[in-house]
Every structure is written in structure tokens, then in C-alpha cells.
Short mmCIF file of C-alpha atoms and ligand atoms in Angstrom, two decimals:
data_model
loop_
_atom_site.label_atom_id
_atom_site.label_comp_id
_atom_site.label_asym_id
_atom_site.label_seq_id
_atom_site.Cartn_x
_atom_site.Cartn_y
_atom_site.Cartn_z
CA MET A 146 89.19 11.44 -65.57
CA ASN A 147 85.73 11.70 -66.75
CA PHE A 148 85.05 8.80 -64.31
CA PHE A 149 85.05 11.45 -61.32
CA PHE A 150 82.64 13.55 -63.12
CA LYS A 151 80.18 10.79 -63.75
CA CYS A 152 77.01 11.59 -61.91
CA PHE A 153 75.44 9.60 -59.26
CA VAL A 154 71.78 9.34 -59.45
CA LEU A 155 70.45 8.90 -56.05
CA THR A 156 66.77 8.77 -55.35
CA LEU A 157 65.78 9.59 -51.76
CA CYS A 158 62.25 9.16 -50.40
CA LEU A 159 61.49 11.94 -48.05
CA ASN A 160 58.55 12.16 -45.70
CA LEU A 161 57.58 15.75 -46.04
CA ILE A 162 55.15 17.29 -43.54
CA GLU A 163 52.37 18.78 -45.67
CA GLY A 164 50.66 20.35 -42.57
CA ALA A 165 49.38 20.04 -39.16
CA PHE A 166 46.12 20.80 -37.44
CA ARG A 167 43.82 19.58 -34.70
CA CYS A 168 42.85 15.90 -35.03
CA ASP A 169 39.14 16.38 -34.88
CA TYR A 170 39.51 17.91 -38.42
CA ASN A 171 40.23 15.82 -41.47
CA TYR A 172 42.76 16.60 -44.02
CA ILE A 173 41.68 16.44 -47.72
CA PRO A 174 44.56 16.51 -50.14
CA THR A 175 42.71 17.94 -53.22
CA SER A 176 42.26 21.50 -51.56
CA LYS A 177 45.12 20.88 -49.08
CA SER A 178 42.66 21.85 -46.24
CA TRP A 179 41.40 20.77 -42.92
CA PHE A 180 37.57 20.17 -42.37
CA LYS A 181 35.26 19.34 -39.56
CA HIS A 182 31.51 19.10 -40.19
CA HIS A 183 29.21 20.04 -37.35
CA VAL A 184 26.05 17.84 -37.18
CA MET A 185 24.35 19.91 -34.46
CA PRO A 186 22.56 22.78 -36.30
CA ALA A 187 23.40 26.15 -35.12
CA THR A 188 22.30 29.75 -36.20
CA TRP A 189 24.76 31.35 -38.59
CA ASP A 190 26.50 33.46 -35.91
CA ASP A 191 26.98 30.53 -33.61
CA ALA A 192 28.39 28.50 -36.52
CA ARG A 193 30.84 31.29 -37.34
CA THR A 194 31.85 31.77 -33.73
CA THR A 195 32.36 28.02 -33.22
CA CYS A 196 34.54 27.52 -36.19
CA SER A 197 36.59 30.66 -35.26
CA LEU A 198 37.08 29.26 -31.66
CA GLU A 199 38.29 26.11 -33.08
CA GLY A 200 40.92 28.06 -34.85
CA ALA A 201 39.21 27.65 -38.18
CA THR A 202 36.71 29.50 -40.46
CA LEU A 203 33.10 28.73 -41.57
CA ALA A 204 33.78 27.28 -44.87
CA SER A 205 32.77 29.03 -48.13
CA PRO A 206 33.09 27.61 -51.57
CA ILE A 207 35.51 30.20 -52.62
CA THR A 208 37.41 28.10 -55.22
CA GLU A 209 36.26 25.17 -57.21
CA VAL A 210 38.34 22.65 -55.42
CA LEU A 211 37.10 23.94 -52.09
CA GLU A 212 33.51 23.69 -53.46
CA LEU A 213 34.03 20.04 -54.51
CA ASP A 214 35.34 19.11 -51.21
CA MET A 215 32.42 20.78 -49.37
CA ILE A 216 29.88 19.02 -51.72
CA GLU A 217 31.61 15.61 -51.00
CA ILE A 218 31.41 16.21 -47.15
CA ILE A 219 27.66 17.11 -47.46
CA GLU A 220 26.93 14.04 -49.54
CA LYS A 221 28.96 11.72 -47.26
CA SER A 222 27.99 13.24 -43.83
CA PHE A 223 24.46 14.42 -44.57
CA THR A 224 22.21 14.05 -47.56
CA PRO A 225 22.51 15.71 -50.82
CA GLU A 226 19.44 17.94 -49.96
CA THR A 227 21.05 19.21 -46.71
CA GLU A 228 21.88 22.78 -46.74
CA VAL A 229 24.89 23.79 -44.64
CA PHE A 230 25.67 27.42 -43.67
CA THR A 231 28.49 28.87 -45.73
CA GLY A 232 30.56 31.77 -44.65
CA ILE A 233 28.85 33.92 -47.19
CA HIS A 234 26.60 36.41 -45.59
CA ALA A 235 25.15 39.97 -45.60
CA SER A 236 24.39 40.23 -41.76
CA THR A 237 26.99 42.70 -40.77
CA PRO A 238 26.59 46.55 -40.95
CA ALA A 239 28.52 46.36 -44.21
CA GLY A 240 25.55 44.90 -45.83
CA ALA A 241 26.54 43.29 -49.14
CA PHE A 242 27.14 39.66 -49.43
CA HIS A 243 30.72 38.55 -48.88
CA THR A 244 32.63 35.70 -47.46
CA ILE A 245 34.07 35.95 -43.81
CA GLU A 246 37.51 36.23 -45.47
CA GLY A 247 36.05 39.35 -47.23
CA ILE A 248 35.66 38.00 -50.73
CA PRO A 249 32.70 39.66 -52.49
CA PHE A 250 30.06 37.36 -53.83
CA SER A 251 30.68 38.49 -57.40
CA GLU A 252 34.01 36.79 -57.41
CA ILE A 253 32.76 33.24 -56.43
CA PRO A 254 31.62 30.88 -59.12
CA LEU A 255 28.18 29.68 -57.77
CA THR A 256 24.85 28.10 -58.82
CA TRP A 257 21.63 29.11 -57.42
CA ALA A 258 19.05 26.43 -56.38
CA PRO A 259 15.64 26.77 -58.35
CA ASN A 260 13.65 29.91 -57.33
CA GLN A 261 16.56 31.32 -55.32
CA PRO A 262 17.53 34.01 -54.35
CA ASP A 263 14.18 35.25 -53.20
CA ASN A 264 15.08 37.20 -49.97
CA LYS A 265 11.93 35.99 -48.35
CA ASN A 266 10.41 38.53 -46.00
CA ASP A 267 13.62 40.67 -46.49
CA LYS A 268 15.08 38.40 -43.85
CA GLU A 269 17.60 36.11 -45.87
CA LYS A 270 21.10 37.38 -45.28
CA CYS A 271 22.99 34.15 -45.05
CA ILE A 272 23.99 31.63 -47.82
CA THR A 273 23.66 27.76 -47.72
CA LEU A 274 25.21 25.19 -49.97
CA ASN A 275 23.62 21.77 -50.56
CA GLY A 276 25.16 18.40 -51.72
CA LYS A 277 24.16 19.23 -55.31
CA GLY A 278 26.37 22.32 -55.43
CA GLU A 279 23.47 24.69 -55.27
CA ILE A 280 23.33 27.78 -53.08
CA ALA A 281 20.29 29.52 -51.64
CA ASP A 282 19.71 32.67 -49.39
CA ARG A 283 18.27 31.68 -46.02
CA SER A 284 17.58 33.19 -42.62
CA CYS A 285 20.68 33.45 -40.49
CA GLU A 286 18.44 32.55 -37.42
CA GLU A 287 17.29 29.19 -38.52
CA PRO A 288 19.87 26.63 -37.25
CA ARG A 289 21.57 24.49 -39.77
CA PRO A 290 24.63 22.21 -39.75
CA PHE A 291 27.90 23.67 -40.97
CA ILE A 292 31.51 22.92 -42.01
CA CYS A 293 34.54 24.50 -40.53
CA TYR A 294 37.65 24.75 -42.57
CA SER A 295 41.23 25.69 -42.30
CA GLY A 296 43.88 26.17 -44.97
CA ASN A 297 47.08 24.44 -44.65
CA VAL A 298 48.70 25.40 -41.31
CA LYS A 299 52.30 24.40 -41.20
CA ALA A 300 53.44 26.31 -38.13
CA LYS A 301 53.92 24.19 -35.01
CA PRO A 302 51.26 24.61 -32.26
CA ASN A 303 52.56 26.17 -29.15
CA GLU A 304 52.89 24.50 -25.85
CA CYS A 305 49.13 24.49 -25.30
CA GLY A 306 48.44 22.73 -28.62
CA ASN A 307 46.94 25.73 -30.56
CA HIS A 308 48.01 28.81 -32.12
CA ASP A 309 46.49 31.23 -29.68
CA PRO A 310 49.00 33.39 -27.92
CA GLU A 311 46.61 33.98 -25.08
CA TYR A 312 46.66 30.45 -23.89
CA PHE A 313 49.60 29.88 -21.37
CA LEU A 314 50.86 26.75 -19.79
CA ASP A 315 51.16 27.10 -16.11
CA LYS A 316 53.97 24.86 -14.84
CA ARG A 317 52.62 24.55 -11.42
CA MET A 318 49.29 23.02 -12.59
CA ASN A 319 50.57 21.60 -15.87
CA LYS A 320 47.47 23.13 -17.48
CA CYS A 321 46.80 25.62 -19.88
CA TYR A 322 44.65 28.73 -19.06
CA LYS A 323 43.15 31.71 -20.92
CA LEU A 324 41.15 34.65 -19.84
CA HIS A 325 38.84 35.66 -22.58
CA SER A 326 38.46 39.42 -22.37
CA THR A 327 35.76 39.60 -25.01
CA PRO A 328 32.61 39.08 -22.88
CA ARG A 329 30.18 36.26 -23.37
CA ASN A 330 27.19 35.20 -21.49
CA PHE A 331 27.63 31.98 -19.46
CA SER A 332 26.20 29.52 -22.24
CA ARG A 333 28.32 31.03 -24.95
CA ALA A 334 31.47 31.08 -22.61
CA PHE A 335 30.86 27.40 -22.00
CA LEU A 336 30.62 26.91 -25.77
CA ALA A 337 33.93 28.95 -26.44
CA CYS A 338 35.94 26.91 -23.90
CA SER A 339 34.76 23.57 -25.30
CA ALA A 340 35.46 24.73 -28.92
CA GLU A 341 39.05 25.34 -27.78
CA GLY A 342 39.30 21.76 -26.42
CA GLY A 343 38.82 22.65 -22.79
CA HIS A 344 36.13 23.75 -20.39
CA LEU A 345 35.34 26.79 -18.23
CA ALA A 346 37.91 26.77 -15.52
CA ILE A 347 37.15 24.63 -12.50
CA ILE A 348 38.98 25.85 -9.34
CA ASN A 349 40.26 22.79 -7.54
CA SER A 350 42.63 24.37 -5.16
CA ASP A 351 43.91 27.56 -3.56
CA LEU A 352 46.80 27.28 -6.00
CA GLU A 353 44.62 27.11 -8.95
CA ALA A 354 42.72 30.11 -7.66
CA LYS A 355 46.01 31.92 -7.49
CA VAL A 356 46.90 30.99 -11.03
CA LEU A 357 43.66 32.70 -12.18
CA ILE A 358 44.21 35.70 -9.85
CA ASP A 359 47.65 36.20 -11.49
CA LEU A 360 46.15 35.91 -14.95
CA PHE A 361 43.29 38.23 -14.21
CA ALA A 362 45.83 40.93 -13.01
CA LYS A 363 47.32 40.85 -16.64
CA TYR A 364 43.99 42.27 -17.90
CA PRO A 365 43.30 45.55 -15.94
CA ALA A 366 39.82 46.74 -16.39
CA LYS A 367 41.06 49.85 -18.35
CA ASP A 368 42.33 47.42 -21.02
CA MET A 369 39.17 45.41 -21.39
CA LEU A 370 37.10 46.92 -24.26
CA GLY A 371 33.42 47.51 -23.70
CA ASN A 372 31.06 49.86 -21.99
CA GLY A 373 31.17 49.21 -18.06
CA ALA A 374 27.36 49.68 -17.84
CA TYR A 375 26.95 46.42 -19.79
CA PHE A 376 30.32 44.66 -19.05
CA TRP A 377 31.31 44.48 -15.46
CA LYS A 378 35.25 43.94 -15.49
CA GLU A 379 35.86 42.96 -11.81
CA VAL A 380 34.50 39.45 -12.38
CA ALA A 381 34.89 36.59 -14.77
CA PHE A 382 32.89 33.40 -15.16
CA VAL A 383 34.33 30.21 -13.89
CA GLY A 384 32.97 26.66 -14.27
CA PHE A 385 30.20 26.41 -11.58
CA TYR A 386 26.66 27.25 -11.25
CA ASP A 387 23.52 26.89 -9.09
CA TRP A 388 21.91 23.40 -9.92
CA GLY A 389 18.93 24.06 -7.68
CA PHE A 390 18.31 26.55 -4.87
CA GLY A 391 21.73 27.27 -3.81
CA ASP A 392 23.11 23.85 -4.97
CA TRP A 393 26.62 25.25 -6.12
CA LYS A 394 28.21 22.47 -8.26
CA THR A 395 30.82 22.57 -10.95
CA ILE A 396 29.81 22.22 -14.43
CA GLU A 397 30.77 18.66 -14.02
CA GLY A 398 28.26 18.15 -11.30
CA GLN A 399 30.63 18.07 -8.28
CA PRO A 400 29.87 20.24 -5.18
CA ILE A 401 32.29 22.99 -5.23
CA MET A 402 33.53 22.16 -1.78
CA GLU A 403 34.33 18.68 -2.94
CA ALA A 404 35.97 20.09 -6.03
CA GLY A 405 38.37 21.90 -3.78
CA TYR A 406 37.51 25.54 -3.66
CA ALA A 407 34.39 27.25 -2.30
CA LYS A 408 35.65 30.68 -0.96
CA PHE A 409 32.64 33.05 -1.68
CA LYS A 410 33.22 36.82 -0.98
CA SER A 411 31.51 37.89 2.18
CA GLY A 412 27.82 38.76 1.23
CA GLU A 413 27.97 36.38 -1.62
CA PRO A 414 26.11 34.50 -3.09
CA ASN A 415 23.38 37.31 -2.79
CA ASN A 416 21.20 36.23 -5.72
CA SER A 417 20.90 39.80 -6.92
CA ALA A 418 17.75 40.74 -8.79
CA PRO A 419 16.34 39.34 -11.06
CA GLY A 420 18.46 36.27 -9.98
CA GLU A 421 22.02 35.02 -10.19
CA LYS A 422 22.69 31.42 -10.95
CA CYS A 423 26.07 31.35 -12.67
CA GLY A 424 29.57 31.15 -10.96
CA SER A 425 32.26 33.85 -11.25
CA MET A 426 35.39 34.90 -9.61
CA TYR A 427 36.35 38.55 -8.42
CA ARG A 428 39.87 39.69 -9.21
CA LYS A 429 41.08 38.68 -5.68
CA GLY A 430 39.92 35.07 -6.09
CA GLU A 431 36.64 35.16 -4.05
CA LEU A 432 33.68 33.56 -5.72
CA ASN A 433 30.35 35.36 -6.62
CA ASP A 434 27.08 34.42 -8.15
CA LEU A 435 26.40 36.22 -11.40
CA TRP A 436 23.57 36.84 -13.90
CA CYS A 437 23.86 34.13 -16.58
CA ASP A 438 22.62 36.11 -19.47
CA ARG A 439 24.86 39.10 -18.97
CA PRO A 440 28.22 38.95 -20.84
CA ALA A 441 31.33 38.81 -18.66
CA ALA A 442 34.94 37.89 -19.28
CA PHE A 443 35.65 34.19 -18.40
CA PHE A 444 38.39 31.67 -17.84
CA CYS A 445 39.01 28.52 -19.87
CA GLU A 446 41.08 25.48 -18.61
CA LYS A 447 42.59 22.83 -20.82
CA PHE A 448 45.04 19.96 -21.01
CA PRO A 449 48.04 20.85 -23.11
CA ASN A 450 47.59 18.02 -25.54
CA ILE A 451 43.84 18.35 -26.17
CA PRO A 452 42.87 18.82 -28.92
CA ALA A 453 45.59 16.54 -30.28
CA TYR A 454 47.46 17.86 -33.26
CA CYS A 455 47.78 15.57 -36.36
CA GLU A 456 50.45 15.93 -38.99
CA VAL A 457 49.91 14.77 -42.56
CA SER A 458 52.91 13.96 -44.67
CA SER A 459 53.50 13.19 -48.37
CA LYS A 460 56.35 11.02 -49.83
CA ARG A 461 58.35 12.89 -52.30
CA ASN A 462 61.39 11.63 -54.32
CA VAL A 463 64.40 13.95 -54.33
CA THR A 464 66.71 13.21 -57.11
CA ASN A 465 70.39 14.08 -56.72
CA SER A 466 72.46 13.83 -60.03
C1 LIG B 640 25.47 41.20 -5.08
O1 LIG B 640 26.13 40.54 -6.17
C2 LIG B 640 26.41 41.51 -7.30
C3 LIG B 640 27.11 40.66 -8.35
O2 LIG B 640 26.88 39.50 -8.44
C4 LIG B 640 26.99 42.79 -6.91
O3 LIG B 640 27.02 43.74 -7.98
C5 LIG B 640 26.28 43.44 -5.75
O4 LIG B 640 27.07 44.62 -5.34
C6 LIG B 640 26.12 42.44 -4.59
N1 LIG B 640 25.39 43.05 -3.60
C7 LIG B 640 25.76 43.16 -2.34
C8 LIG B 640 24.82 43.83 -1.41
O5 LIG B 640 26.75 42.71 -2.01
C1 LIG B 641 23.74 34.33 -24.89
O1 LIG B 641 24.11 35.03 -26.04
C2 LIG B 641 23.81 34.54 -27.28
C3 LIG B 641 24.46 35.39 -28.31
O2 LIG B 641 25.58 35.80 -28.09
C4 LIG B 641 22.27 34.62 -27.38
O3 LIG B 641 21.94 34.06 -28.64
C5 LIG B 641 21.66 33.80 -26.24
O4 LIG B 641 20.30 33.95 -26.29
C6 LIG B 641 22.22 34.25 -24.84
N1 LIG B 641 21.71 33.43 -23.85
C7 LIG B 641 21.18 33.74 -22.80
C8 LIG B 641 20.62 32.79 -21.66
O5 LIG B 641 20.89 35.03 -22.50
C1 LIG B 642 59.24 7.70 -56.00
O1 LIG B 642 59.86 6.60 -56.20
C2 LIG B 642 59.29 5.26 -56.23
C3 LIG B 642 60.21 4.25 -56.65
O2 LIG B 642 61.13 4.69 -57.57
C4 LIG B 642 58.06 5.32 -57.16
O3 LIG B 642 57.33 4.09 -56.90
C5 LIG B 642 57.04 6.44 -56.69
O4 LIG B 642 55.90 6.45 -57.49
C6 LIG B 642 57.86 7.76 -56.63
N1 LIG B 642 56.98 8.73 -56.19
C7 LIG B 642 56.79 10.07 -56.54
C8 LIG B 642 55.96 10.93 -55.85
O5 LIG B 642 57.38 10.43 -57.69
CA1 LIG B 643 15.55 32.22 -50.06
CA1 LIG B 644 40.99 22.88 -12.53
CA1 LIG B 645 26.38 38.04 -6.64
#
């Protein structure tokens, strides 16, 4: 009788998904986090923005494991002396030093570099970390390399390959689109779309113009936050600009006529003072020239599978007895 109650010991080897994130990030098992180092130096605000648009956060050494991972990345990718921006800053109206996640400085175990902090010229509101594990207070405006980080995300990406509910897959074009209703100037709009794995939308057909018109209609002016005197809500940047004197080409250098859509509103382009060189679209789909340095809403376009998503799995033994 005992025989039937004898235990079976069965060891199964299971592949468990530990997490998934965009493939341009590397997974480091010690902190169970995803990292990407940006070699091109940027101001602190641009670094913070870039990480955020990539769906991540400007990395701060908030725990010892995270700090060790950051140090290793700095040593491998830069030099031990290189200082990267961390997410620790005092550049907001709130003043006191804290991480982007809101963790106060006093709760993070850190070692200052020699002679730091000195708040030189009362202008050093951002904290850097070097490959020796030392931090320093530095100007937020002086460009530096930086590291973006994401904790372990297990949720499956949406059909546009990210976790941004504002991106939607248009079945007619088989492309993903987003209207950014937080205004940016043209260069920052360009940056935002590429950080998301796409580009400023290039209108290649009447049908694609219709897709953008429909999307614009979902964002009535009254629902867009911001003072109308600074943020004109009837137009949004798209991917073309004036490469010379009225040489309207897409951001990829193709004349807009050849790209497939060149319907300017009557009276446009009018090169309104002090000069308009950047491409935008009115709510009804007609094109317009717009001031590059003034913030406006903007359209991004991307392939659903870019950036690619990578899964990491670990082997675990499950014992049944
Ligand atoms: C010229 O274009 C600007 C926007 O780009 C617009 O505000 C202005 O009304 C236009 N002027 C005329 C005369 O159409
Ligand atoms: C665009 O905006 C950023 C900050 O958001 C600013 O640093 C940059 O100088 C602006 N560019 C232009 C051409 O105005
Ligand atoms: C699982 O079992 C195999 C074979 O018995 C062993 O080699 C491996 O180290 C085990 N892995 C874990 C995570 O326990
Ligand atoms: Ca300093
Ligand atoms: Ca297109
Ligand atoms: Ca104009």
C-alpha cells in the first residue's frame, strides 16, 4: 500500500521569463535592471528627457547593487575618470537634492570626490558619478554622457512595441503613430520621436494625411495644456523642413512632392516673421511652414517592431515530490 504513496521526485527545468525591455538596453542580472549608456554628451535636462522618452529613467545609484552596475558600465564604456550625469539633481522649483524617483539625497549611500561638493558659482545643481564610485556636484548645463535605466519590466509591450498607451497601430498603414500634445520645438520633437524608436511623421500619401487628421481630432485644442499665446494648438510639427530657400524636403532629404504629399494651405508657406523653416500640418491636413524654435505639438511615426523587444529568461528547477 505504501507503494502508492511513495513520492515521485521529478525535476523539471523551466525557462522563466525574468523580464523584457527594448533590445538597445542591456540586462544586468545583479540589479535585475536594463541599462543603456549614451556616449553623446547632453545637458542634464536633455539626458533626463531622452531616458524618459525611451521609457526609462536617468540612472541614479539609489542602491548599492545599482551603483556597482553603474560603475561597471562607466569603466567598460568610458574611463574611470568619466563623470556621467545621475538622476540626482536640485534643478527644480523644489530645490533640495533628490533623485528623479523622488528619493532624498540623505537616503543614498554616496562618496564625494575630493573637494566636492563646492557648488561652484552657486550653479552646481546636478550630481555626477565617476567610475571610481565618487560623486560631484556639477553644472546641469555642461553636457555629459549618461546612463538610462529601467527596473525589471515584465509586462508585455503593446502592439506598437512599447508601453505607451498614446501610440496606436493604424491597420491601414501598418504603422504606429502618436500625437505628442506636450509641445516641443522642432529639434526636440525630432529627438523625442527618435528616442521612441521612430521619427517625426513623414506624410507619404493622402491616406497617411487622413490618419494624422483623425489622430489630431482626438486632441481638441481645449484639452491641450498650455497657454495659447506660446503654444498654438491648430498645427503640429511633421517631418519636413526648408533645406534652403523654399527647398521643402523631408527629414530624410526627399522633396516632399516625391515623398507623396505636398498640399500646403493656400497662402502657405508664408515665411512669417522672423522666418519659418520647419514643417507642420493644420488640423485639416494642409501643410504650413512654422517657427522652428517655438514649441508645438508633433506627430511621430514608427514601425511596430522598432525598437525590438528582448526577453531574458533564467533556468529554474522545479521539484515535484
Ligand atoms: C502665416 O503663417 C503663420 C503660421 O505659420 C500664421 O500664423 C499666419 O496667420 C500666416 N499668415 C497669413 C497671412 O496667412
Ligand atoms: C529647443 O528647446 C530646448 C529646450 O527644450 C532648448 O535647449 C533649445 O535651445 C531649443 N532650440 C531652439 C532652436 O530653439
Ligand atoms: C538544476 O538542475 C541541474 C541538473 O540537476 C543542475 O545542473 C543545475 O545547476 C540546477 N539549477 C538550479 C538553478 O538549481
Ligand atoms: Ca562641484
Ligand atoms: Ca510615412
Ligand atoms: Ca506659415
